[in-house]
Amino acid sequence: MEESINKQINEEFYSAYLYLAMSGYFESVDLPGFAHWMHAQYLEEMEHGMKFWHHLVDRGGTVKLYAIQEPQREWDSPLAAFQAALEHERHITGRIHALVDLAEEVKDRAAYNLLQWYVDEQVEEEASVEAIIARLEMVGGSGNGMLMVDRELGQRQTG
Ligand code: OFO
């Protein structure tokens, strides 16, 4: 269980890296609202990683911080970036579910309880990215539509 959580810490920090890369990409194409949204997402992923980190530390486990993979830097369009984010979140959901199965198998109730938070969080994460993809498909890249979505995403609260 400890080793699998260590691997998940790495997955969460990679998620943070990926969204920070997407935030930089959105800055480079002059979409500050999209960049702000992705920066907020980056901060959330850091929290996801730290929640597992605290869990291991609190239980006297050994934290292993593996090297974080370099994320992609550019995407073909804002829609392509969000589609990549959705694909990534689905991958993370799969990892979390596998951790739940493992916690059940080894009867690690503390890990099982902690993981329930992540199960719910993944439902939210996928839903919010799917909603943005739907909106982007609706506006179809039109200038006015993109400005509207950018304004909306810029209003995301952080913390
Ligand atoms: Fe995006 O939920 Fe963590 O990785």
Short mmCIF file of C-alpha atoms and ligand atoms in Angstrom, two decimals:
data_model
loop_
_atom_site.label_atom_id
_atom_site.label_comp_id
_atom_site.label_asym_id
_atom_site.label_seq_id
_atom_site.Cartn_x
_atom_site.Cartn_y
_atom_site.Cartn_z
CA MET A 1 0.00 0.00 0.00
CA GLU A 2 2.79 2.39 0.97
CA GLU A 3 4.57 1.89 -2.35
CA SER A 4 1.36 2.42 -4.31
CA ILE A 5 0.66 5.65 -2.41
CA ASN A 6 4.21 6.81 -3.12
CA LYS A 7 3.57 6.19 -6.82
CA GLN A 8 0.30 8.11 -6.56
CA ILE A 9 2.09 11.07 -4.94
CA ASN A 10 4.18 11.17 -8.10
CA GLU A 11 1.05 10.97 -10.30
CA GLU A 12 -0.50 13.90 -8.42
CA PHE A 13 2.61 16.05 -8.73
CA TYR A 14 2.80 15.15 -12.41
CA SER A 15 -0.82 16.32 -12.71
CA ALA A 16 0.25 19.60 -11.10
CA TYR A 17 3.13 19.90 -13.58
CA LEU A 18 0.86 19.13 -16.53
CA TYR A 19 -1.67 21.79 -15.56
CA LEU A 20 1.05 24.33 -14.88
CA ALA A 21 2.35 23.58 -18.40
CA MET A 22 -1.17 24.10 -19.75
CA SER A 23 -1.42 27.37 -17.82
CA GLY A 24 1.78 28.55 -19.49
CA TYR A 25 0.44 27.48 -22.89
CA PHE A 26 -2.75 29.51 -22.33
CA GLU A 27 -0.69 32.55 -21.28
CA SER A 28 1.27 32.20 -24.53
CA VAL A 29 -1.90 32.28 -26.64
CA ASP A 30 -3.33 35.29 -24.73
CA LEU A 31 -6.10 33.52 -22.89
CA PRO A 32 -5.54 34.73 -19.30
CA GLY A 33 -8.82 33.30 -17.98
CA PHE A 34 -7.92 29.81 -19.24
CA ALA A 35 -4.43 30.27 -17.78
CA HIS A 36 -5.93 31.27 -14.42
CA TRP A 37 -8.22 28.21 -14.41
CA MET A 38 -5.30 25.88 -15.11
CA HIS A 39 -3.18 27.59 -12.46
CA ALA A 40 -5.96 26.96 -9.93
CA GLN A 41 -5.98 23.34 -11.11
CA TYR A 42 -2.22 23.15 -10.58
CA LEU A 43 -2.67 24.35 -6.97
CA GLU A 44 -5.38 21.72 -6.39
CA GLU A 45 -3.13 18.96 -7.66
CA MET A 46 -0.38 20.06 -5.28
CA GLU A 47 -2.94 19.67 -2.50
CA HIS A 48 -3.87 16.19 -3.77
CA GLY A 49 -0.21 15.19 -3.64
CA MET A 50 0.26 16.70 -0.18
CA LYS A 51 -2.80 14.94 1.21
CA PHE A 52 -1.23 11.57 0.37
CA TRP A 53 2.15 12.84 1.64
CA HIS A 54 0.62 13.73 5.04
CA HIS A 55 -1.15 10.39 5.17
CA LEU A 56 2.13 8.49 4.80
CA VAL A 57 3.98 10.75 7.24
CA ASP A 58 1.19 10.55 9.84
CA ARG A 59 1.27 6.77 9.69
CA GLY A 60 5.02 6.50 10.05
CA GLY A 61 5.54 5.50 6.43
CA THR A 62 8.47 6.38 4.21
CA VAL A 63 7.81 9.02 1.57
CA LYS A 64 9.61 8.48 -1.72
CA LEU A 65 9.61 11.42 -4.09
CA TYR A 66 10.19 9.95 -7.52
CA ALA A 67 11.33 12.05 -10.49
CA ILE A 68 8.49 13.91 -12.16
CA GLN A 69 8.06 13.34 -15.88
CA GLU A 70 8.35 16.38 -18.16
CA PRO A 71 4.90 17.38 -19.45
CA GLN A 72 3.99 18.43 -22.98
CA ARG A 73 4.37 22.19 -23.55
CA GLU A 74 2.01 22.99 -26.38
CA TRP A 75 -1.34 21.86 -27.66
CA ASP A 76 -3.03 22.35 -31.02
CA SER A 77 -5.90 24.35 -29.54
CA PRO A 78 -7.55 25.15 -26.19
CA LEU A 79 -10.01 22.34 -26.94
CA ALA A 80 -7.14 19.89 -27.52
CA ALA A 81 -5.60 20.91 -24.17
CA PHE A 82 -8.86 20.31 -22.32
CA GLN A 83 -9.35 16.99 -24.11
CA ALA A 84 -5.86 15.99 -22.95
CA ALA A 85 -6.79 17.09 -19.42
CA LEU A 86 -9.90 14.90 -19.52
CA GLU A 87 -7.93 11.93 -20.77
CA HIS A 88 -5.44 12.49 -17.96
CA GLU A 89 -8.18 12.76 -15.32
CA ARG A 90 -9.68 9.49 -16.54
CA HIS A 91 -6.28 7.88 -16.13
CA ILE A 92 -6.06 9.28 -12.57
CA THR A 93 -9.55 7.99 -11.78
CA GLY A 94 -8.39 4.53 -12.85
CA ARG A 95 -5.34 4.80 -10.57
CA ILE A 96 -7.49 5.90 -7.60
CA HIS A 97 -9.93 3.03 -8.15
CA ALA A 98 -7.03 0.58 -8.29
CA LEU A 99 -5.80 2.00 -4.96
CA VAL A 100 -9.27 1.51 -3.46
CA ASP A 101 -9.23 -2.12 -4.60
CA LEU A 102 -5.80 -2.61 -3.05
CA ALA A 103 -6.82 -0.97 0.25
CA GLU A 104 -9.78 -3.32 0.39
CA GLU A 105 -7.65 -6.34 -0.40
CA VAL A 106 -5.06 -5.60 2.29
CA LYS A 107 -7.71 -4.31 4.73
CA ASP A 108 -6.04 -0.91 5.13
CA ARG A 109 -9.05 0.96 6.49
CA ALA A 110 -7.30 4.29 7.00
CA ALA A 111 -6.11 4.35 3.39
CA TYR A 112 -9.55 3.17 2.26
CA ASN A 113 -11.21 6.09 4.06
CA LEU A 114 -8.76 8.62 2.71
CA LEU A 115 -9.29 7.28 -0.81
CA GLN A 116 -13.03 7.88 -0.63
CA TRP A 117 -12.26 11.61 -0.73
CA TYR A 118 -10.29 11.09 -3.95
CA VAL A 119 -13.06 8.97 -5.48
CA ASP A 120 -15.53 11.87 -5.01
CA GLU A 121 -12.97 14.44 -6.13
CA GLN A 122 -12.40 12.56 -9.40
CA VAL A 123 -16.13 12.67 -10.19
CA GLU A 124 -15.98 16.46 -9.80
CA GLU A 125 -12.73 16.85 -11.72
CA GLU A 126 -13.99 14.91 -14.72
CA ALA A 127 -17.35 16.71 -14.67
CA SER A 128 -15.81 20.19 -14.59
CA VAL A 129 -13.42 19.42 -17.47
CA GLU A 130 -16.24 17.81 -19.48
CA ALA A 131 -18.39 20.93 -18.99
CA ILE A 132 -15.61 23.15 -20.34
CA ILE A 133 -15.08 20.84 -23.33
CA ALA A 134 -18.82 21.02 -24.09
CA ARG A 135 -18.68 24.82 -24.02
CA LEU A 136 -15.60 24.92 -26.24
CA GLU A 137 -17.27 22.62 -28.74
CA MET A 138 -20.29 24.92 -28.70
CA VAL A 139 -18.32 28.09 -29.46
CA GLY A 140 -16.24 26.23 -32.06
CA GLY A 141 -13.23 28.55 -31.72
CA SER A 142 -15.14 31.76 -32.61
CA GLY A 143 -13.41 34.90 -31.27
CA ASN A 144 -16.40 36.18 -29.30
CA GLY A 145 -17.20 32.77 -27.89
CA MET A 146 -13.60 32.22 -26.77
CA LEU A 147 -13.50 35.63 -25.07
CA MET A 148 -16.69 34.76 -23.22
CA VAL A 149 -15.35 31.39 -22.03
CA ASP A 150 -12.06 33.07 -21.10
CA ARG A 151 -13.89 35.59 -18.93
CA GLU A 152 -15.86 32.82 -17.28
CA LEU A 153 -12.84 30.63 -16.54
CA GLY A 154 -11.03 33.67 -15.16
CA GLN A 155 -13.62 33.83 -12.39
CA ARG A 156 -12.66 30.49 -10.85
CA GLN A 157 -12.00 30.90 -7.13
CA THR A 158 -8.78 29.51 -5.74
CA GLY A 159 -8.05 27.99 -2.35
FE1 OFO B 1 -6.85 15.99 -11.08
O1 OFO B 1 -7.04 14.93 -9.59
FE2 OFO B 1 -5.48 14.76 -8.71
O2 OFO B 1 -4.47 14.12 -10.10
#
